[in-house]
Coordinates of C-alpha atoms and ligand atoms in Angstrom, one line a residue:
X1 CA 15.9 27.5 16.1
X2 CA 18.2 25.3 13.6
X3 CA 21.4 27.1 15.3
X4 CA 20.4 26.4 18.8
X5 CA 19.6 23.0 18.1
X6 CA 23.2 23.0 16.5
X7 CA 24.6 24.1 19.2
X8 CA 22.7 22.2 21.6
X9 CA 24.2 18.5 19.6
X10 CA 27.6 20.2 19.3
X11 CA 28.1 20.4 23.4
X12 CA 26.4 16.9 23.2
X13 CA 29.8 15.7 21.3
X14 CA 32.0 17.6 23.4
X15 CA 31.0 16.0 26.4
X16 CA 30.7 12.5 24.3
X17 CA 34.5 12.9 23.1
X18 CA 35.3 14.1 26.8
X19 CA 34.3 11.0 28.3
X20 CA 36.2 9.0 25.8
X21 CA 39.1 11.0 26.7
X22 CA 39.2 12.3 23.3
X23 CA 39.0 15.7 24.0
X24 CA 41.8 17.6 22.3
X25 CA 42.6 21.3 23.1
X26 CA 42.5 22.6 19.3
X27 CA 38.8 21.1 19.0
X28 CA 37.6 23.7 22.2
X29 CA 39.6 26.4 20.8
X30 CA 37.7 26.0 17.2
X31 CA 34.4 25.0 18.5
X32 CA 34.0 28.1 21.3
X33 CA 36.8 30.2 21.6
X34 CA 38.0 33.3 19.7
X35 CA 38.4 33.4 16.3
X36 CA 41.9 34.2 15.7
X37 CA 42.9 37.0 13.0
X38 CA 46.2 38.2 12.3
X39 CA 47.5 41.2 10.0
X40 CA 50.9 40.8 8.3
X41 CA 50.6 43.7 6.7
X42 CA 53.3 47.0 6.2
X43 CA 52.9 49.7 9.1
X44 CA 56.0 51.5 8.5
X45 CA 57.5 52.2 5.0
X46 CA 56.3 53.7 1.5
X47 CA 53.4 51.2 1.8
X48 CA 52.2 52.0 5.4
X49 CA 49.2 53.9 4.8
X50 CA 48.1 50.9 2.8
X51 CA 48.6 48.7 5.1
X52 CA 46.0 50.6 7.7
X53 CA 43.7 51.3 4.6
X54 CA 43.7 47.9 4.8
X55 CA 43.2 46.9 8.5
X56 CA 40.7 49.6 8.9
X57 CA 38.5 48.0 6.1
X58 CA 38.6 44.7 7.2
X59 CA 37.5 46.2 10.5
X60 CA 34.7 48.0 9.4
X61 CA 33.1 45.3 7.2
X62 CA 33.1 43.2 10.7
X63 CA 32.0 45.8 12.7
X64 CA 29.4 46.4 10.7
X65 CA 28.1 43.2 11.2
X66 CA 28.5 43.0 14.7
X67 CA 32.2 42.5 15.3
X68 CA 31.6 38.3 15.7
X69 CA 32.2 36.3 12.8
X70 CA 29.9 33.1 12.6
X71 CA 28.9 33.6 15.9
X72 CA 32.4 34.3 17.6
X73 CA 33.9 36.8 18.8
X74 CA 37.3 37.8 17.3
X75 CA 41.1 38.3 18.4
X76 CA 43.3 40.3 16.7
X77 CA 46.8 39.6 16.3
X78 CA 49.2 42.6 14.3
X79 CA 52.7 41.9 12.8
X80 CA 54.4 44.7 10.7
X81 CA 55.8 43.5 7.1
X82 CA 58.0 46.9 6.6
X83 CA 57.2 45.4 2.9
X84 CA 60.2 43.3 3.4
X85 CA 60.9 40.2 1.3
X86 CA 63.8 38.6 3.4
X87 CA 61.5 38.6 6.2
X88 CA 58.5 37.3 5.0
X89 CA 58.5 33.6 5.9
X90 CA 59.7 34.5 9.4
X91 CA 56.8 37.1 10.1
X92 CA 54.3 35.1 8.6
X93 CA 55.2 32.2 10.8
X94 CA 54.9 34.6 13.9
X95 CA 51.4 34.7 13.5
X96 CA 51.1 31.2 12.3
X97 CA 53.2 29.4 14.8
X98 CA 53.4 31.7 17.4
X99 CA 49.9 33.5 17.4
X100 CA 48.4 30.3 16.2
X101 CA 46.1 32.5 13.9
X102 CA 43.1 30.8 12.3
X103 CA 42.9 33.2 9.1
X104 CA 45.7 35.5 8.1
X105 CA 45.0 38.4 6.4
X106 CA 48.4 40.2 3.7
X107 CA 49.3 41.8 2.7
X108 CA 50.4 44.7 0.3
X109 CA 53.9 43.5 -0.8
X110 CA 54.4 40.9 -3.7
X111 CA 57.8 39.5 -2.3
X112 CA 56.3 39.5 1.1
X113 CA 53.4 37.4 -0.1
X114 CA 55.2 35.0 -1.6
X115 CA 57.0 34.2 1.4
X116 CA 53.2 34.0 3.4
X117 CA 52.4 31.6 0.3
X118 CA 54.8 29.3 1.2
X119 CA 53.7 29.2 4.7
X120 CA 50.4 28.5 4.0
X121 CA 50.9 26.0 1.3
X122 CA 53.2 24.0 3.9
X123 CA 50.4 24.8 7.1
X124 CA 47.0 24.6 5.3
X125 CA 46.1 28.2 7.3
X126 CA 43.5 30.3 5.6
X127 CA 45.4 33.1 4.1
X128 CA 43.6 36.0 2.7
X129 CA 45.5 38.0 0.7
X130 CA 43.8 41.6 0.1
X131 CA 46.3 43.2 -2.0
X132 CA 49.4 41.9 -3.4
X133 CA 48.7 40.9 -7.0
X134 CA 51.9 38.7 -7.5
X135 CA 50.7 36.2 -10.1
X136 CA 51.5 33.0 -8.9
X137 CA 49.6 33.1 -5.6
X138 CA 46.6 32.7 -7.8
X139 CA 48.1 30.9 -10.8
X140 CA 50.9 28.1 -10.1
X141 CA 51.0 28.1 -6.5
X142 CA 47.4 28.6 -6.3
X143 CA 45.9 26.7 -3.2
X144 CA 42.3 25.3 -1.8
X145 CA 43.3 28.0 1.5
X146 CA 44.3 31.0 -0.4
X147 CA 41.8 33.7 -1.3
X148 CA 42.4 37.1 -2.9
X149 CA 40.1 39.8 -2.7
X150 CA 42.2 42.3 -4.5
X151 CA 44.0 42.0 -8.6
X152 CA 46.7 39.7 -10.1
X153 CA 49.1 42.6 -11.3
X154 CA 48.7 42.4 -14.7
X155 CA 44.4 42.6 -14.2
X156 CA 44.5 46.4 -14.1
X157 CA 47.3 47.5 -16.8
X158 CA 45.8 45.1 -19.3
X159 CA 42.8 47.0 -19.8
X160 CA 45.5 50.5 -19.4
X161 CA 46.6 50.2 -23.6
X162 CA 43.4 50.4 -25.6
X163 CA 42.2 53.7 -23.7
X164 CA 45.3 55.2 -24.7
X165 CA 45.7 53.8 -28.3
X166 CA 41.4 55.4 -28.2
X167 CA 43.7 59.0 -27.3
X168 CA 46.0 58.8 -30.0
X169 CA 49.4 57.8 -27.9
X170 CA 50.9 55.6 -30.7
X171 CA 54.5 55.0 -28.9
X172 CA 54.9 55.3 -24.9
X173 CA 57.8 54.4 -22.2
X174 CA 57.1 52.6 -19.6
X175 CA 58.0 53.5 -16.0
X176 CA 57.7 51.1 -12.8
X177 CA 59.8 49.6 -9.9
X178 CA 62.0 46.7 -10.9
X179 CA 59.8 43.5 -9.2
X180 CA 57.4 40.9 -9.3
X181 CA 54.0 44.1 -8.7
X182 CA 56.2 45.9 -11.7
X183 CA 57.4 43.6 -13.9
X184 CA 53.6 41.5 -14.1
X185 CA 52.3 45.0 -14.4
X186 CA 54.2 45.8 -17.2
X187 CA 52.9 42.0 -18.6
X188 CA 49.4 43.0 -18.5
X189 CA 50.5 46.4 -20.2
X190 CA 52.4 45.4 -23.1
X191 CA 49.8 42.7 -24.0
X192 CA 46.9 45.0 -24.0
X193 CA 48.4 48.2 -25.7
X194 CA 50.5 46.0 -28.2
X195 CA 47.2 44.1 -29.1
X196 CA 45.7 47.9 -29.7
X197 CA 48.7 48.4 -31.9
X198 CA 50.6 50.6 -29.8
X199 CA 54.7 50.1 -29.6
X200 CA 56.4 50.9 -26.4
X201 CA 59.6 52.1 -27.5
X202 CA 61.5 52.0 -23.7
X203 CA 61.6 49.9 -20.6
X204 CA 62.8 52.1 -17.5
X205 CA 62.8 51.0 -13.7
X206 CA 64.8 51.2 -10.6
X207 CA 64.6 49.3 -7.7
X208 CA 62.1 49.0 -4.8
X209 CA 61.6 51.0 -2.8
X210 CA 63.6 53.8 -4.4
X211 CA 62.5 57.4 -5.3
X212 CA 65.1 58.7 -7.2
X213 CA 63.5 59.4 -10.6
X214 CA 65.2 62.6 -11.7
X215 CA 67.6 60.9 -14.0
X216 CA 64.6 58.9 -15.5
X217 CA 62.3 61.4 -16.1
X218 CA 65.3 63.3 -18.1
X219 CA 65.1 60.0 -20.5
X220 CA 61.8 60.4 -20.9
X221 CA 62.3 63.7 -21.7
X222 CA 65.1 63.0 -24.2
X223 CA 62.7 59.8 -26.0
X224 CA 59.7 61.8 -26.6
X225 CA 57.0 59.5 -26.5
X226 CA 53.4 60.1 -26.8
X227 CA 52.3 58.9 -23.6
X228 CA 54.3 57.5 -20.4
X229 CA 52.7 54.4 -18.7
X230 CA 53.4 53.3 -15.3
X231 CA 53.0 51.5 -11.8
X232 CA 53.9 53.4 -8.9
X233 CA 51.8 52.9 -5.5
X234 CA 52.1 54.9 -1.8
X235 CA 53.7 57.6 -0.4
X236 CA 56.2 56.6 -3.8
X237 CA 53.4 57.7 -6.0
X238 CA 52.7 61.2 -5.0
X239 CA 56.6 62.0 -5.1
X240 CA 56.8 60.4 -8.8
X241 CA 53.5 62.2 -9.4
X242 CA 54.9 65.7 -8.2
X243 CA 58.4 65.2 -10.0
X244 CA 56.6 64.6 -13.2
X245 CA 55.5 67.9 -13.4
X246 CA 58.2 69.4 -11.7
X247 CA 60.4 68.4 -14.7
X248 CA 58.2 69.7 -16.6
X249 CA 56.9 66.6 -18.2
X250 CA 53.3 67.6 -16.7
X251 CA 51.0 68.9 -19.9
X252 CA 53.2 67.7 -22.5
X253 CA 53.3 63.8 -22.1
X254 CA 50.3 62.2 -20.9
X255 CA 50.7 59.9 -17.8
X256 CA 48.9 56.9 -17.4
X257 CA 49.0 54.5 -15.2
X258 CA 47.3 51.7 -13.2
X259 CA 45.1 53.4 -10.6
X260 CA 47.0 52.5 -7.7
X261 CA 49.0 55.7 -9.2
X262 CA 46.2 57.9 -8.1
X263 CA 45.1 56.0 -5.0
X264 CA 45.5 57.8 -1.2
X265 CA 47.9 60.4 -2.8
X266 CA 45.7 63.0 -4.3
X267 CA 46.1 65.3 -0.9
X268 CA 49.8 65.2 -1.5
X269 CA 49.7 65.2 -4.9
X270 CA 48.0 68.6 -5.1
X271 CA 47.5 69.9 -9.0
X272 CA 50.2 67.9 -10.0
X273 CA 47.7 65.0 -10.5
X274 CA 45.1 66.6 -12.8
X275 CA 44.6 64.6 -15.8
X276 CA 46.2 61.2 -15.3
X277 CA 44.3 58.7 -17.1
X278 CA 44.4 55.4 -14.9
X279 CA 42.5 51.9 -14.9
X280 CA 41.5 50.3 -11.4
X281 CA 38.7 48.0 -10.2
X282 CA 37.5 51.1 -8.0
X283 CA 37.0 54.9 -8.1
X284 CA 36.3 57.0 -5.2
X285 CA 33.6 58.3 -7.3
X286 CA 30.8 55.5 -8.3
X287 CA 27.7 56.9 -7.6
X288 CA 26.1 53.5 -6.2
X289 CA 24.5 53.7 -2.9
X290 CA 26.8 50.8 -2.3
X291 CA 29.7 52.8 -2.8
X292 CA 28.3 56.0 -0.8
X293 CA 27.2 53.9 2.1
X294 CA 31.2 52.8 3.1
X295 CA 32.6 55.8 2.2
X296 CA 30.3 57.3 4.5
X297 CA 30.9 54.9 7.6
X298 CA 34.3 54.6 6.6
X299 CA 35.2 58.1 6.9
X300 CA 33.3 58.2 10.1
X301 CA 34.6 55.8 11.9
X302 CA 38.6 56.4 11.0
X303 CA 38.3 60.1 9.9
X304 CA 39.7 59.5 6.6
X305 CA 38.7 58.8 3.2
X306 CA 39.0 55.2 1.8
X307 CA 41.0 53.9 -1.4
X308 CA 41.1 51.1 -3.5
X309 CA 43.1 49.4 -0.3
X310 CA 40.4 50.3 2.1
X311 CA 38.1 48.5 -0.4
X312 CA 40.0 45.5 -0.4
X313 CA 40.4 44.9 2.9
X314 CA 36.7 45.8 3.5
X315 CA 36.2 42.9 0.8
X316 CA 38.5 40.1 2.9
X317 CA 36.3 41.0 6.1
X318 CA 33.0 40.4 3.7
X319 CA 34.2 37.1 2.1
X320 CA 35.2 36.2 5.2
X321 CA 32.3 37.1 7.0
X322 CA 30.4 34.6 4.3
X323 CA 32.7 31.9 4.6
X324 CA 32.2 31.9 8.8
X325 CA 28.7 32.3 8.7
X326 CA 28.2 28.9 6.4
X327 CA 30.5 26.9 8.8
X328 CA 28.3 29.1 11.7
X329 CA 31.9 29.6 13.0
X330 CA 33.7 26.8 13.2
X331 CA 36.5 27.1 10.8
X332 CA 37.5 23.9 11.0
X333 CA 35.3 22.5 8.6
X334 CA 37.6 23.6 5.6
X335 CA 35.2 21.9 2.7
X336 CA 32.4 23.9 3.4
X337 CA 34.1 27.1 4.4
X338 CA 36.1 26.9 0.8
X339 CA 33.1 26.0 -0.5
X340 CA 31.5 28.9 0.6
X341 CA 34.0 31.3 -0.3
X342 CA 34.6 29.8 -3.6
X343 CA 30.8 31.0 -4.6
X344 CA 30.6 33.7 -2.9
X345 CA 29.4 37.1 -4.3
X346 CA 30.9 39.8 -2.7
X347 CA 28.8 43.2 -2.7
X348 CA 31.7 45.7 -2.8
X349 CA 32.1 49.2 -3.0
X350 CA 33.7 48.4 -6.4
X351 CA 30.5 47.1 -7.6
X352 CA 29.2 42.8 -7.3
X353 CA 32.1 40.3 -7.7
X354 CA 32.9 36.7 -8.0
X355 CA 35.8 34.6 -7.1
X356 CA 37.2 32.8 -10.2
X357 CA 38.6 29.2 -9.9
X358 CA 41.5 30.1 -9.0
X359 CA 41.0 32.1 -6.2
X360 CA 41.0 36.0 -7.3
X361 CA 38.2 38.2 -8.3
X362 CA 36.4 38.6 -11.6
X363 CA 35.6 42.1 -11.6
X364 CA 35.1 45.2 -13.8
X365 CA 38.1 48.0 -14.5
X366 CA 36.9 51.2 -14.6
X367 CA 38.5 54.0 -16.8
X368 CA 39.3 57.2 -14.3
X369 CA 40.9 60.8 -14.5
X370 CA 41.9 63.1 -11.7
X371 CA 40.4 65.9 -11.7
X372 CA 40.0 68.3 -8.2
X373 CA 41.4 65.3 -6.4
X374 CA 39.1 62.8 -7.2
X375 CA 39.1 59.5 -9.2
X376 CA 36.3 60.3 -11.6
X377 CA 34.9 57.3 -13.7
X378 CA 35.2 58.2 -17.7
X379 CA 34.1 54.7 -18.5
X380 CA 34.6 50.8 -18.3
X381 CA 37.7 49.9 -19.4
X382 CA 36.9 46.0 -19.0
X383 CA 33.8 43.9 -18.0
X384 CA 34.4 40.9 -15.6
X385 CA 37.9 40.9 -16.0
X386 CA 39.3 37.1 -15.0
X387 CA 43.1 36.5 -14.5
X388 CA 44.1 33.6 -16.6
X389 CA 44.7 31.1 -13.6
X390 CA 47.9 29.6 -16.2
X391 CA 48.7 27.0 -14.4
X392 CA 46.7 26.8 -11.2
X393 CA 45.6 22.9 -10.0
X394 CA 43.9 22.9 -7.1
X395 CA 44.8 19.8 -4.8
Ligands
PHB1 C1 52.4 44.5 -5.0 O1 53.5 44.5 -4.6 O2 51.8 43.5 -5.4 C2 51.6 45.8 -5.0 C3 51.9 46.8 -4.1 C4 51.2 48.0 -4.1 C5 50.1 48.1 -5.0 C6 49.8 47.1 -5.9 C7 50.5 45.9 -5.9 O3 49.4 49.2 -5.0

């Protein structure tokens, strides 16, 4: 009743401001049209089958609610990343500019995303940002339109050092690729496990995307450590994961790592991944009904099995999905519709979470080990974990 009689004194306007000539062509569009949703996201590259995770989660959380969002129905709009830094600006301002998107949704990348965040701090569009953890996106470049539904990159490896200070592994080497997902990986890392009284006696990287790590692991080899900590994610991840063992490494040096280690590569990891120790805000194996219910439709509807990137990008469609049903649709009413997403509670397969003041989720790590392919939960390796927000103002 209340929304029809919305809608009834909405048309009332429209015809009110078309008499008055004031009609303008962007107010139709918002009021009636098609919401417009655009991925920026990576479909080719060592990050493509995050990039679909991705998509196909957003997909399913609308789809499961009826494929409209406040009312509207929805067009799609797809651009491919190729997790390309030098690019970013330019293929976020296809879907901006050219597409006119509403909401964009990426993407994976960190460099990428700070080429979206430029684009929508100088546009205003709602940008959703369901992976890449790059720190200032929620922290000094935070802004009222940007919303992540994913992990600051140092969220996960902070909670990585105690559990292996609680194993005995005294002196590790850490292991990543050389930029911003690495490098604020390796922050959140050396804080926690140094707090726990751990010393990490080597530093080792090469750049992204590269997958040559012979000539590394043989360091590690040579340095001996008690434990090797690391962030490696995609089809990167199951090779690093594989040459580990294959040099032997496999059974004598633990490997840890944040989860995204372990995430969509156990198939191609094989045996080689038994063991690894990991912290993430998700494991394929919480036994909520939550949890069992998207896995479930997820694997049904795409024929795969989800990961933390499914998760998240099932996440952006919920938040989403909350923000356009308070505005019942019409996006343009940016107070209420950051309002709304500010408080919003999102009921993820990762378990209930909140969105901090800066814009990124305040959610629980989970402590995991592979075994038999699978993610298994061992614990909580943080509770309502918030990113700082060092140096976020909102205006
Ligand atoms: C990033 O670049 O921020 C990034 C990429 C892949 C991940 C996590 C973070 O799995």
């Amino acid at each position: 009743m209340t929304s029809r009689r919305l809608v009834l004194t909405r048309s009332a306007a429209v015809i009110g401001a078309a008499s008055t000539g004031l009609l303008l062509p962007e107010i139709v569009r918002a009021q009636s049209g098609k919401v417009r949703v655009g991925f920026m996201l990576p479909y080719t590259g060592t990050f493509a089958q995050l990039g679909v995770a991705i998509e196909n989660g957003f997909r399913l959380a609308i789809n499961e609610q009826g494929g409209k969002l406040g009312g509207r129905e929805i067009e799609y709009f797809k651009v491919d990343d190729e997790s390309e830094p030098s690019k970013g600006i330019e293929n976020a301002n296809k879907l901006v500019q050219r597409d006119k998107v509403d909401v964009l949704v990426g993407t994976v990348h960190s460099g990428v995303q700070m080429g979206i965040q430029k684009v929508a701090r100088d546009t205003g569009v709602l940008s959703l940002i369901p992976n890449a953890g790059v720190h200032a996106a929620t922290r000094s470049l935070c802004a009222p339109n940007v919303f992540r539904t994913s992990f600051t990159n140092s969220q996960p490896t902070r909670a990585l050092g105690k559990a292996m200070m609680d194993r005995g592994a005294k002196k590790a080497v850490w292991i990543t690729w050389k930029y911003a997902a690495g490098d604020e990986a390796f922050e959140g890392f050396k804080e926690g496990y140094t707090a726990a009284g751990g010393t990490i006696i080597k530093e080792l990287g090469l750049p992204f995307p590269q997958v040559e790590f012979q000539a590394l692991l043989t360091e590690i080899a040579a340095l001996k450590p008690d434990a090797v900590a690391c962030f490696f994610a995609g089809g990167a991840a199951a090779k690093f994961i594989k040459d580990y063992a294959a040099a032997g490494l496999k059974g004598k040096i633990p490997l840890y790592g944040s989860g995204f280690l372990t995430e969509g590569v156990l198939e191609a990891a094989g045996p080689a991944a038994d063991g690894i120790i990991t912290t993430m805000h998700y494991s394929d194996a919480l036994a909520t009904e939550r949890n069992r219910q998207f896995r479930l439709n997820y694997a049904k509807t795409f024929k795969a099995q989800p990961d933390v990137y499914g998760v998240q990008g099932y996440d952006t469609g919920l938040l989403l999905i909350q923000g356009a049903n308070a505005v019942r649709g019409d996006l343009n009413n940016k107070a209420a519709l950051y309002k709304a997403m500010e408080g919003a509670t999102i009921d993820s397969p990762r378990g209930k979470w909140t969105m901090s003041k800066s814009h990124n989720p305040v959610q629980d790590m989970y402590l995991r080990v592979v075994e038999n392919k699978e993610n298994k939960v061992i614990g909580i390796a943080a509770k309502a974990l918030a990113d700082s927000g060092a140096g976020c103002k909102m205006v």
